[in-house]
PDB file of C-alpha atoms in Angstrom:
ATOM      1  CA  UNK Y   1      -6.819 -37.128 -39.505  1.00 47.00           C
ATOM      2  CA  UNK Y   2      -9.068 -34.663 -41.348  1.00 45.00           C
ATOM      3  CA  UNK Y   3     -11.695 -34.895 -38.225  1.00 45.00           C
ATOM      4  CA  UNK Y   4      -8.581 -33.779 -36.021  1.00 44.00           C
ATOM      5  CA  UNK Y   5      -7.722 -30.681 -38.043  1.00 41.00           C
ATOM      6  CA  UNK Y   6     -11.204 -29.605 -38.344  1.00 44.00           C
ATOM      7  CA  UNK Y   7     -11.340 -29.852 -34.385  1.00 41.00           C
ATOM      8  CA  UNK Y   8      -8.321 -28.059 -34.517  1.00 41.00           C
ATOM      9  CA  UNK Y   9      -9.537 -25.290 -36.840  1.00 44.00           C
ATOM     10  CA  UNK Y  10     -12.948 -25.236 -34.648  1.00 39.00           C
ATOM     11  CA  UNK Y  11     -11.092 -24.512 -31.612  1.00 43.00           C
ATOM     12  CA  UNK Y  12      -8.921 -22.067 -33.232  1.00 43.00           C
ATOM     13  CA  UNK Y  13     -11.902 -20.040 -34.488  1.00 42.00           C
ATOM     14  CA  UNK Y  14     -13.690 -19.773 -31.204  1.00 38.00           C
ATOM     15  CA  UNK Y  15     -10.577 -18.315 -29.174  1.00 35.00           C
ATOM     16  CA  UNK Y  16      -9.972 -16.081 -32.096  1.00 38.00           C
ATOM     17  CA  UNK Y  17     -13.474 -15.038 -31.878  1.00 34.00           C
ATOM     18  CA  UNK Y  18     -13.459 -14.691 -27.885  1.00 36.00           C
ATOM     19  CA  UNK Y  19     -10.443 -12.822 -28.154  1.00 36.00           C
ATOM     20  CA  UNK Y  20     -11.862 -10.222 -30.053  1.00 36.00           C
ATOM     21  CA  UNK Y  21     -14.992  -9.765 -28.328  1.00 39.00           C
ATOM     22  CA  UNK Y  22     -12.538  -9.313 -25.402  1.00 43.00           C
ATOM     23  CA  UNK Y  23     -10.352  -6.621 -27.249  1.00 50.00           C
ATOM     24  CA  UNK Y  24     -13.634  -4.773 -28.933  1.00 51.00           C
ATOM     25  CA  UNK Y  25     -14.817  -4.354 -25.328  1.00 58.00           C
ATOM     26  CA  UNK Y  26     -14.333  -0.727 -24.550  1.00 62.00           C
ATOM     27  CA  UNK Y  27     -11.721   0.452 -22.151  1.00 73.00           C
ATOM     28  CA  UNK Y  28     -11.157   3.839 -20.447  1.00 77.00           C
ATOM     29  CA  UNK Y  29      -8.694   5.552 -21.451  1.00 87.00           C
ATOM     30  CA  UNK Y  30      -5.323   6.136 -19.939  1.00 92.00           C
ATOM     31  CA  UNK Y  31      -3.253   8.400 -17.954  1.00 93.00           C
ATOM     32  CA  UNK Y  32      -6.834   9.591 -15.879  1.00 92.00           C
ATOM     33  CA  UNK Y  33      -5.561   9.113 -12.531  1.00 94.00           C
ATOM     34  CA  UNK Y  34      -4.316  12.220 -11.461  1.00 95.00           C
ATOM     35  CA  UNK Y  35      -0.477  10.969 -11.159  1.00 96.00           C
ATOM     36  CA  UNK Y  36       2.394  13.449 -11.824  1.00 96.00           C
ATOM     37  CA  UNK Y  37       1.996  14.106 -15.417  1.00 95.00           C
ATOM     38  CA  UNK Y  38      -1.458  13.264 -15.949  1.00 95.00           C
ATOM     39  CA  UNK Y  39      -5.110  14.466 -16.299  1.00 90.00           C
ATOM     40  CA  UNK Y  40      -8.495  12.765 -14.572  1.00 88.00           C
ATOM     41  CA  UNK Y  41     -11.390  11.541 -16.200  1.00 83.00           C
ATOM     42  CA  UNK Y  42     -12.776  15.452 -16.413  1.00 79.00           C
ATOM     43  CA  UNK Y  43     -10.849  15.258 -20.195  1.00 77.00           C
ATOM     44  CA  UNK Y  44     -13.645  13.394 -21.135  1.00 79.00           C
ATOM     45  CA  UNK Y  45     -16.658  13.438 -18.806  1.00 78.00           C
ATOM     46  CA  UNK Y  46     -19.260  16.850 -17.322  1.00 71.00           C
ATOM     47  CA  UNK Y  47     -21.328  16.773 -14.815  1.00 67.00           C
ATOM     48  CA  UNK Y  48     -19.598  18.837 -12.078  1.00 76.00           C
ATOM     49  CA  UNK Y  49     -16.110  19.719 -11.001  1.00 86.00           C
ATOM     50  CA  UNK Y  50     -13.807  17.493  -9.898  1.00 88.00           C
ATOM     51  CA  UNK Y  51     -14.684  15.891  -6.664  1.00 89.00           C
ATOM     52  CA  UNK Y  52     -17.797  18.153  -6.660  1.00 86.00           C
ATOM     53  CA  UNK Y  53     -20.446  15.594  -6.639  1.00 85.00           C
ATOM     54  CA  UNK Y  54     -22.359  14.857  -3.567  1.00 88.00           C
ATOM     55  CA  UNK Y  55     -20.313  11.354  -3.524  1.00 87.00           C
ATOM     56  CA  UNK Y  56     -16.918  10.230  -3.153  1.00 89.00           C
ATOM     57  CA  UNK Y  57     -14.630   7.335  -2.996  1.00 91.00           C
ATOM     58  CA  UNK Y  58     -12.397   5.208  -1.210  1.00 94.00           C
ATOM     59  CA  UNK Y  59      -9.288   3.816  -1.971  1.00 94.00           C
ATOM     60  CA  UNK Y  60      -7.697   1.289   0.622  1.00 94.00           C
ATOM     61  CA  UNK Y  61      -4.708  -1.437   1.111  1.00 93.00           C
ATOM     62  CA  UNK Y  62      -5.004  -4.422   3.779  1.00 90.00           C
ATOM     63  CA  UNK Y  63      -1.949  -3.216   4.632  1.00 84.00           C
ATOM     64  CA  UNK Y  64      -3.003  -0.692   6.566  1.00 82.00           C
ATOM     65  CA  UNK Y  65      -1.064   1.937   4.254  1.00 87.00           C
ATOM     66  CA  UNK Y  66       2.054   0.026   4.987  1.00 85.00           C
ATOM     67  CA  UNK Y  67       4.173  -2.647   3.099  1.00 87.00           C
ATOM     68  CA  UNK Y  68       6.793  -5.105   3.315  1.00 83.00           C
ATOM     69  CA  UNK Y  69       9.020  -5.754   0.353  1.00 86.00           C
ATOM     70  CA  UNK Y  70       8.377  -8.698  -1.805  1.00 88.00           C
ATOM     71  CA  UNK Y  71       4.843  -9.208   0.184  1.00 88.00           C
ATOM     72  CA  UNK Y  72       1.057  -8.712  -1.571  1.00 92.00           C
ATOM     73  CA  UNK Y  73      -1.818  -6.850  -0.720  1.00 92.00           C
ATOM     74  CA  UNK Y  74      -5.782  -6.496  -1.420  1.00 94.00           C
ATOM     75  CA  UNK Y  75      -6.526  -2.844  -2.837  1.00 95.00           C
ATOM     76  CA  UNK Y  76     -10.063  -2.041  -2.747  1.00 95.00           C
ATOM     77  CA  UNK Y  77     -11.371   1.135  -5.013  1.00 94.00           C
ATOM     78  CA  UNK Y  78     -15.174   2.279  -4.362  1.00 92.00           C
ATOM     79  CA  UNK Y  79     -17.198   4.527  -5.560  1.00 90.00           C
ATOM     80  CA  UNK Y  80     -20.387   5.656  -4.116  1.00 87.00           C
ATOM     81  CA  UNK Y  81     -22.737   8.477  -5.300  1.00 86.00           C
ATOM     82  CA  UNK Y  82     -26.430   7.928  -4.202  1.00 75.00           C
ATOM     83  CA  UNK Y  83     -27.543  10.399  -6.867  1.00 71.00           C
ATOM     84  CA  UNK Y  84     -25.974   8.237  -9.971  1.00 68.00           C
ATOM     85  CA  UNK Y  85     -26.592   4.933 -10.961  1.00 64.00           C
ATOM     86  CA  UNK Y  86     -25.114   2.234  -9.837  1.00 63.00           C
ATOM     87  CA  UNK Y  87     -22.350   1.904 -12.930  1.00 72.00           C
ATOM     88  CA  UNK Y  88     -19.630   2.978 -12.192  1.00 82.00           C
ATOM     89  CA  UNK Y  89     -15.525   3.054 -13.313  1.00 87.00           C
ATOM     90  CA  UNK Y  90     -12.422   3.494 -12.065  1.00 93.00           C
ATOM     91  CA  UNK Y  91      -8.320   3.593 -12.908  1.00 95.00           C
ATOM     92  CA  UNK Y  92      -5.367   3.565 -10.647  1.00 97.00           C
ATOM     93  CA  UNK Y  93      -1.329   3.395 -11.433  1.00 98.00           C
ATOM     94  CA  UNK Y  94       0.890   2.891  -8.520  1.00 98.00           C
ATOM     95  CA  UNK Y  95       3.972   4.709  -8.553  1.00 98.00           C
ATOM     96  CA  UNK Y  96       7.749   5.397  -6.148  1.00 96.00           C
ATOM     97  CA  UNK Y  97       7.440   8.708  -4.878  1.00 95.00           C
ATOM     98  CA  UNK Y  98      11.303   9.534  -5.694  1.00 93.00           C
ATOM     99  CA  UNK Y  99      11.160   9.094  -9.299  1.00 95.00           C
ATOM    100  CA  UNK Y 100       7.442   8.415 -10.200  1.00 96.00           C
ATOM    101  CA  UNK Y 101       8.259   4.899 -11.538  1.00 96.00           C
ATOM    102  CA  UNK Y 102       5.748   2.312 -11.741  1.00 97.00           C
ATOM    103  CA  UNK Y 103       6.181   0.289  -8.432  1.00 97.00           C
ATOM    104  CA  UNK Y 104       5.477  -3.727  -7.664  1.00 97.00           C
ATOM    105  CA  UNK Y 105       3.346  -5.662  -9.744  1.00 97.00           C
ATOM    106  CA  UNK Y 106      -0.006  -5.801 -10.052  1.00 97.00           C
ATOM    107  CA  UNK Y 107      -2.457  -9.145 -10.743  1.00 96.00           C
ATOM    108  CA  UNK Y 108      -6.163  -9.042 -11.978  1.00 95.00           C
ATOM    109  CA  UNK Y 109      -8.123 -11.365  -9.596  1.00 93.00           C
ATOM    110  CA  UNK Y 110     -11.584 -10.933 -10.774  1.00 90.00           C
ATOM    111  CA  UNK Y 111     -11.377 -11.034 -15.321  1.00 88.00           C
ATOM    112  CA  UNK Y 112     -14.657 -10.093 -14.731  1.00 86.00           C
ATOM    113  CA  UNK Y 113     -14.106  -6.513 -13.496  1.00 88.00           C
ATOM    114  CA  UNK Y 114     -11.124  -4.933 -14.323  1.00 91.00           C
ATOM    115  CA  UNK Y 115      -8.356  -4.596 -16.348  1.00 92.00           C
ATOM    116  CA  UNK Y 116      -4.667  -4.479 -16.680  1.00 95.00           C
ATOM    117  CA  UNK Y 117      -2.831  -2.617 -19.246  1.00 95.00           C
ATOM    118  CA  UNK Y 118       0.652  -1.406 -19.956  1.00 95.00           C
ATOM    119  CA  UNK Y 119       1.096   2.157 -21.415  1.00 95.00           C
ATOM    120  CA  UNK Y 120       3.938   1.926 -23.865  1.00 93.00           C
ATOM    121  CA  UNK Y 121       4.248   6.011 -23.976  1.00 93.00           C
ATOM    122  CA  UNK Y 122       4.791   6.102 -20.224  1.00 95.00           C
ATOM    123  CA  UNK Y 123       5.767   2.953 -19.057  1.00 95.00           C
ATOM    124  CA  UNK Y 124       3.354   2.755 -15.897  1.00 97.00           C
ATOM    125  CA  UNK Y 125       0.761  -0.059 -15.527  1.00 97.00           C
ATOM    126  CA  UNK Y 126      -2.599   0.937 -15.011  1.00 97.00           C
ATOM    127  CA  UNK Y 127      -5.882  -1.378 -13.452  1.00 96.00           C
ATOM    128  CA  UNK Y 128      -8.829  -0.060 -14.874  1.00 93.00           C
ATOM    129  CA  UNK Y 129     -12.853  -1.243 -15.284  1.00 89.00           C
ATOM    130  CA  UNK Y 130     -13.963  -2.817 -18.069  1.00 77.00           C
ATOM    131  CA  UNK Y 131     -16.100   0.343 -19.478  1.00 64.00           C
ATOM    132  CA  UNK Y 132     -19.550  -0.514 -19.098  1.00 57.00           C
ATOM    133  CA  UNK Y 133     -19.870  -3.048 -16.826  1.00 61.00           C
ATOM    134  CA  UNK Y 134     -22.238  -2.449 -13.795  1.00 64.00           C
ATOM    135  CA  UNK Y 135     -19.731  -2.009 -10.413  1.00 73.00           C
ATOM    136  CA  UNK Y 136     -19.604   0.223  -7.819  1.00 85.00           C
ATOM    137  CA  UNK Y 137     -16.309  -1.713  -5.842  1.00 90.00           C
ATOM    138  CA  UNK Y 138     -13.252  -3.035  -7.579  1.00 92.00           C
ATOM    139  CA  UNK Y 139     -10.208  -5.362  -6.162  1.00 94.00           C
ATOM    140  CA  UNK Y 140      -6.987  -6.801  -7.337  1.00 96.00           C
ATOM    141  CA  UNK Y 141      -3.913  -8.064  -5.785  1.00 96.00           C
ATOM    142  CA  UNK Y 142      -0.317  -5.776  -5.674  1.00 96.00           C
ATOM    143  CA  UNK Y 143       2.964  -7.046  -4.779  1.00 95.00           C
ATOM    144  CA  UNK Y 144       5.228  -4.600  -3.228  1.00 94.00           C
ATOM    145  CA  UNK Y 145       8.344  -4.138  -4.541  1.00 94.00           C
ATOM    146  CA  UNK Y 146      11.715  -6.891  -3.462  1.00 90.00           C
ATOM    147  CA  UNK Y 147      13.467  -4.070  -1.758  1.00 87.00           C
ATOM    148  CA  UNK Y 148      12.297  -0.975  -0.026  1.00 85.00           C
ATOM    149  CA  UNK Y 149      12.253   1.587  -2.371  1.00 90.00           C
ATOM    150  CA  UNK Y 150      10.601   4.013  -0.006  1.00 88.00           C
ATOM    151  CA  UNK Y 151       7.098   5.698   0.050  1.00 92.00           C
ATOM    152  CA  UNK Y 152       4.465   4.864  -2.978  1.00 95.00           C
ATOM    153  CA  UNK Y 153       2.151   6.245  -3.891  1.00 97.00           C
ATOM    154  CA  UNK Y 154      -1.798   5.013  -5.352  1.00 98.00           C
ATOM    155  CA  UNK Y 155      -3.154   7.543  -7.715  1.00 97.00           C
ATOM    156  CA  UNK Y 156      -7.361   6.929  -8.737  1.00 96.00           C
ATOM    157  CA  UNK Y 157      -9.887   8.265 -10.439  1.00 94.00           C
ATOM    158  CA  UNK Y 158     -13.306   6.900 -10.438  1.00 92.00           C
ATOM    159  CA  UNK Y 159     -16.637   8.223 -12.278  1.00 88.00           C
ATOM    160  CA  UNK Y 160     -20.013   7.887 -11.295  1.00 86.00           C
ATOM    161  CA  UNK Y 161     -22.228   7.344 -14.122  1.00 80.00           C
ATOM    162  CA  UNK Y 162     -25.566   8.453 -14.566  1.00 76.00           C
ATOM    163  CA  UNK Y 163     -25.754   5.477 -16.860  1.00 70.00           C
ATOM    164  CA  UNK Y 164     -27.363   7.261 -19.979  1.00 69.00           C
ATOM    165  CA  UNK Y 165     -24.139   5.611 -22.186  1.00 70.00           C
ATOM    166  CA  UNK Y 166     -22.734   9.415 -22.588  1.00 73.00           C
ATOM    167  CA  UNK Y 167     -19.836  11.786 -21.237  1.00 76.00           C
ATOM    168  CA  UNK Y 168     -22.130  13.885 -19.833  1.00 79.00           C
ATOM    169  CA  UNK Y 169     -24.018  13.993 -16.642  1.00 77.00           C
ATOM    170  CA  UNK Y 170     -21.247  11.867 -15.010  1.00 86.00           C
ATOM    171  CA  UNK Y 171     -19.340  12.763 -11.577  1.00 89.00           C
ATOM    172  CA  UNK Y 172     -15.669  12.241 -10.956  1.00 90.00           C
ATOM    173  CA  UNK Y 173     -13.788  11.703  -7.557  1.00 92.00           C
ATOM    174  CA  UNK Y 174     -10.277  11.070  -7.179  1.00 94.00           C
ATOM    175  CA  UNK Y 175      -8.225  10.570  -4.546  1.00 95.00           C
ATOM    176  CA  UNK Y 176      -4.796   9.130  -3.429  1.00 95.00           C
ATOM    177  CA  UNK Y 177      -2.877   6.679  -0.830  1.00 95.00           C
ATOM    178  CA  UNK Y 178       0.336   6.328   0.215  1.00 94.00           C
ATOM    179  CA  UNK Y 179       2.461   3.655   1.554  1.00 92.00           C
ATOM    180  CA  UNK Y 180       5.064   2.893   3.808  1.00 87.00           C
ATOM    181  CA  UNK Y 181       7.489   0.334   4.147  1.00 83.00           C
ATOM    182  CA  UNK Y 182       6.968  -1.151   7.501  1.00 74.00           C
ATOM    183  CA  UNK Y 183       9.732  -2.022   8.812  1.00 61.00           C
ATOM    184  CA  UNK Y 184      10.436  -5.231  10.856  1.00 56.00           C
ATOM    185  CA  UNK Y 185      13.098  -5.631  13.127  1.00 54.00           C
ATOM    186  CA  UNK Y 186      15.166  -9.453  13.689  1.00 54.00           C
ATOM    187  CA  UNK Y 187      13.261  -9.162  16.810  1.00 57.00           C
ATOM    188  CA  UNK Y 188      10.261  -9.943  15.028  1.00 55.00           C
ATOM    189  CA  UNK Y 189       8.828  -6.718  15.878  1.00 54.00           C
ATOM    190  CA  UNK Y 190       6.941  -3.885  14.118  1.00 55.00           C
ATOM    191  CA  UNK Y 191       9.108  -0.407  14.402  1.00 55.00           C
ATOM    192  CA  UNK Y 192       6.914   2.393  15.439  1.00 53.00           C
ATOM    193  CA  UNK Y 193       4.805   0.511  17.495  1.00 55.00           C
ATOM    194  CA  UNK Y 194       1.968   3.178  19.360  1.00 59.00           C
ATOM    195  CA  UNK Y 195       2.108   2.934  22.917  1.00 73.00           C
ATOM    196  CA  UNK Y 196       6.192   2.954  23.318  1.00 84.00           C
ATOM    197  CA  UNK Y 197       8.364   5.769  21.910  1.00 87.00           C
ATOM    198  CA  UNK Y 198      11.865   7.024  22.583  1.00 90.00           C
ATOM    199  CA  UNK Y 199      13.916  10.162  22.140  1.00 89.00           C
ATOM    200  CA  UNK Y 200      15.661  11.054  20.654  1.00 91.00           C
ATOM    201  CA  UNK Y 201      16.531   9.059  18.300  1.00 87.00           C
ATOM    202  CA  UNK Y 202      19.969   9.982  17.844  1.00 90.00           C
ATOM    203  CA  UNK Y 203      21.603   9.259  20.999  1.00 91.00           C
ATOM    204  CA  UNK Y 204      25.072   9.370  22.325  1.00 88.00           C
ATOM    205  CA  UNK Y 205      24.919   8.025  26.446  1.00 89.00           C
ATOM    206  CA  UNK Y 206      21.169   8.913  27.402  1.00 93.00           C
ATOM    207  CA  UNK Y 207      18.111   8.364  25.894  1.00 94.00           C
ATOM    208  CA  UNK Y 208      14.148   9.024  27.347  1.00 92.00           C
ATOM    209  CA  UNK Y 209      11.381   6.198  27.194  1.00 91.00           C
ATOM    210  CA  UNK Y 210       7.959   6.440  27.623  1.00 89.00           C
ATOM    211  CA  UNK Y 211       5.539   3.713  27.703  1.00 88.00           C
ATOM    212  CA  UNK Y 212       2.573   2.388  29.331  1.00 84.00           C
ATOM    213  CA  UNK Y 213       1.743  -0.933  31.338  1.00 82.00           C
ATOM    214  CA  UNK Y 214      -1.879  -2.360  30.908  1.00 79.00           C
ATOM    215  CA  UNK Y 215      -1.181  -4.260  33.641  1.00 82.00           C
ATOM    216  CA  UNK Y 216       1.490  -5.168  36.722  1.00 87.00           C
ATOM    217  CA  UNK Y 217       4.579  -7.139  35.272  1.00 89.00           C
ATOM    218  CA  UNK Y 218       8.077  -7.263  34.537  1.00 92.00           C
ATOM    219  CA  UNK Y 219       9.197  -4.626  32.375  1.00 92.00           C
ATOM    220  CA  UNK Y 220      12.210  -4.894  30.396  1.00 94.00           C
ATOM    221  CA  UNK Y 221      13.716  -2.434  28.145  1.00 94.00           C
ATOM    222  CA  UNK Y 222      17.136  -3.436  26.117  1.00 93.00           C
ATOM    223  CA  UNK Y 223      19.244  -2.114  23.545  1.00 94.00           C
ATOM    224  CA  UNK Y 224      19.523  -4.924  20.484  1.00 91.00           C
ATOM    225  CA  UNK Y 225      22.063  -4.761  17.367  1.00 89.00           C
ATOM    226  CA  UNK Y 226      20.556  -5.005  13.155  1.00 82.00           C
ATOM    227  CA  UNK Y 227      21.562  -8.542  14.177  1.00 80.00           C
ATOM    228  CA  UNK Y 228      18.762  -9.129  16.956  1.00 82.00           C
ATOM    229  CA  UNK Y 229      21.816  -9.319  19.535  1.00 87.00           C
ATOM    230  CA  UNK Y 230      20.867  -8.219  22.868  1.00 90.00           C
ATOM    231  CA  UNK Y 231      24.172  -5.646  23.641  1.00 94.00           C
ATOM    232  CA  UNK Y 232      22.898  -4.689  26.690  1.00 95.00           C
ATOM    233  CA  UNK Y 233      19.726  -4.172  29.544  1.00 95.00           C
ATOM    234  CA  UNK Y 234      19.180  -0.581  29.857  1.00 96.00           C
ATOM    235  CA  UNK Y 235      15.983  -1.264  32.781  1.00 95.00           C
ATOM    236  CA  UNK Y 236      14.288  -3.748  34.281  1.00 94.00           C
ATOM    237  CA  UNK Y 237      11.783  -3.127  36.889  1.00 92.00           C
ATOM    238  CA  UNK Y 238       8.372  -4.923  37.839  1.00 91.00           C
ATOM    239  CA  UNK Y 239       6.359  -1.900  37.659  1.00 88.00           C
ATOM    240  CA  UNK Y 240       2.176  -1.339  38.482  1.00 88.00           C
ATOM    241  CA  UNK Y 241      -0.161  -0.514  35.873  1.00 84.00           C
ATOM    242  CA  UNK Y 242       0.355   3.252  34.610  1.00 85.00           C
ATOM    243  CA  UNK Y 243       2.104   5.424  32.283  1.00 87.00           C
ATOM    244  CA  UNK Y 244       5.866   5.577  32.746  1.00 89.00           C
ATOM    245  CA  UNK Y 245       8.799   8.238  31.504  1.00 90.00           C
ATOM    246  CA  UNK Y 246      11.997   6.626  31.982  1.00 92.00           C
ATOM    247  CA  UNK Y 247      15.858   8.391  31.665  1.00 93.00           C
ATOM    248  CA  UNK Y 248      17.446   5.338  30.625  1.00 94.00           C
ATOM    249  CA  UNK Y 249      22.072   5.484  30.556  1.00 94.00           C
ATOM    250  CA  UNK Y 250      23.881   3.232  27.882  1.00 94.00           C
ATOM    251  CA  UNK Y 251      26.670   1.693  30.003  1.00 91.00           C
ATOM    252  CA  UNK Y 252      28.977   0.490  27.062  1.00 91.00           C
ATOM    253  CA  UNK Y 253      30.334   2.214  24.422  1.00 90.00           C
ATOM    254  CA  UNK Y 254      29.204   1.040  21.061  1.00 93.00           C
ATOM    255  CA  UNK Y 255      30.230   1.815  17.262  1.00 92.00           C
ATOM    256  CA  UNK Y 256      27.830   4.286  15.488  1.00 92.00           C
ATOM    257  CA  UNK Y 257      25.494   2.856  13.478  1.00 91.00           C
ATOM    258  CA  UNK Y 258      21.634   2.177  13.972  1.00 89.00           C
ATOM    259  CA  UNK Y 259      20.363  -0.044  17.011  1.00 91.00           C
ATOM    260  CA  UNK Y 260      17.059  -1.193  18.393  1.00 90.00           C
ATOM    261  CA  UNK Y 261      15.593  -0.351  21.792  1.00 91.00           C
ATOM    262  CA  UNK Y 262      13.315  -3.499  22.202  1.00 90.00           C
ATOM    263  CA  UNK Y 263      10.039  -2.575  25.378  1.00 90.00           C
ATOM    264  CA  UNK Y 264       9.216  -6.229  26.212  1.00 88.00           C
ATOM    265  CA  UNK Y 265       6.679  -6.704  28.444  1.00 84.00           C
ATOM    266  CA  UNK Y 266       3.510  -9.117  29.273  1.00 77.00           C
ATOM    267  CA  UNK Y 267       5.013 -11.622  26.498  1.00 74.00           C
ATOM    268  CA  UNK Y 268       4.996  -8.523  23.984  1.00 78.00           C
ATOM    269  CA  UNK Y 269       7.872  -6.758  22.612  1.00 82.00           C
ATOM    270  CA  UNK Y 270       7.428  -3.432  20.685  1.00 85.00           C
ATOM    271  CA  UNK Y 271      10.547  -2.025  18.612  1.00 87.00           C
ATOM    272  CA  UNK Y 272      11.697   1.424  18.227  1.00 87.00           C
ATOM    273  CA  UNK Y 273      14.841   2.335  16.076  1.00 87.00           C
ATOM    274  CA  UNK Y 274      17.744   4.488  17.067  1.00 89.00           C
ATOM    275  CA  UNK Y 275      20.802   5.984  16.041  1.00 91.00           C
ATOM    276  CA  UNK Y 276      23.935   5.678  18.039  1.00 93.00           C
ATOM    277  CA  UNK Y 277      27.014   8.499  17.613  1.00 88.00           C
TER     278      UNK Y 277
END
């Protein structure tokens, strides 16, 4: 029994100990980012004005600056500045655009790296570098909010150290991204697919289409409900390979509301949303 609390009290002792070396490891501090309300890491570092360094950085989402509610993305920060070392740091928040509220969730994927941490003053979550710690390119995984709460926006700062373990000497970037929500239709479909556009896109009996054909095929162009319903064909043509503008007639009456006008073609269908008065 006494061999069993001393392994107890062993254990104990070394994640007591780990956990401080974890917490004594210095952190950046927050509210650097360049959000609404906030300063960048100039408070603290000199070298050159902001973003006047003959580096940068680049902030990115494998969403292509889109997202769909509820689903998570890879966002890269990097920070490049051939005439600094190769140390470098960075912090980000992600916020709503409407009310500057923190937005999604965010997950650490490499403990290695970076950072999350909670600001109790301000109530945003921030991923930061561990201070110190020789990177130059940073991930972690976000999860976009359940609903679509409209654009977001990324706010970053990153510094380029000159490695000398001082404030000074140091250049800071910062930049910003914003996302989307992307929308997808019941038809499976992106909206705002490139290639196929309508207008405009509030409509009472007529609406224009333009769209392209890679190739000769059937072309079919027809007017679906929020449902994924077909209502209705509006044209349907086997056209040649070309560039098309297209007066197209709604032949039923329908009750306002929004609508899709669905280009399917070549086993493709691209989406564009409308408004019907």
């Amino acid at each position: 029994m006494k061999k069993i609390l001393t392994l107890f009290a062993l254990a104990a002792a070394l994640f007591s100990i780990s956990m401080t070396e974890q917490d004594s490891i210095p952190k950046p501090p927050l509210q650097r980012t360049g959000a609404p309300g906030e300063t960048y890491c100039t408070d603290c570092h000199g070298g050159t004005a902001l973003n006047g360094g003959p580096g940068g950085m680049t902030l990115t989402s494998s969403g292509n600056n889109k997202y769909v509610p509820g689903k998570s993305y890879t966002i890269t920060v990097t920070v490049f500045d051939a005439s600094e070392s190769a140390r470098g740091g960075f912090e980000t928040t992600i916020l709503d655009d409407k009310k500057n509220l923190p937005a999604g969730t965010c997950k650490v994927t490499d403990h290695d790296a970076t950072l999350l941490r909670n600001d109790k003053n301000n109530g945003r979550v921030y991923m930061s570098n561990y201070q110190g710690v020789p990177y130059e390119t940073w991930s972690y995984k976000w999860t976009a909010p359940a609903t679509d709460i409209g654009t977001i926006t990324i706010y970053c700062a990153t510094n380029a150290s000159n490695d000398d373990f001082t404030p000074m000497g140091d250049h800071i970037y910062s930049g910003k991204l914003t996302l989307t929500p992307k929308i997808i239709s019941r038809l499976g479909a992106d909206v705002d697919d490139k290639g196929f556009s309508v207008y405009p896109t509030v409509i009472h009996q007529q609406l224009t289409a333009d769209f392209s054909n890679d190739e000769s095929g059937n072309v079919q162009i027809a007017l679906f409900n929020l449902q994924g319903q077909q209502q209705e064909v509006l044209y349907s043509s086997n056209d040649d390979a070309g560039n098309y503008e297209q007066t197209l007639s709604l032949k039923n009456q329908y009750t306002p509301g929004v609508y899709f006008i669905a280009l399917q073609q070549g086993g493709s269908t691209q989406v564009q949303k409308v408004m019907i008065q």
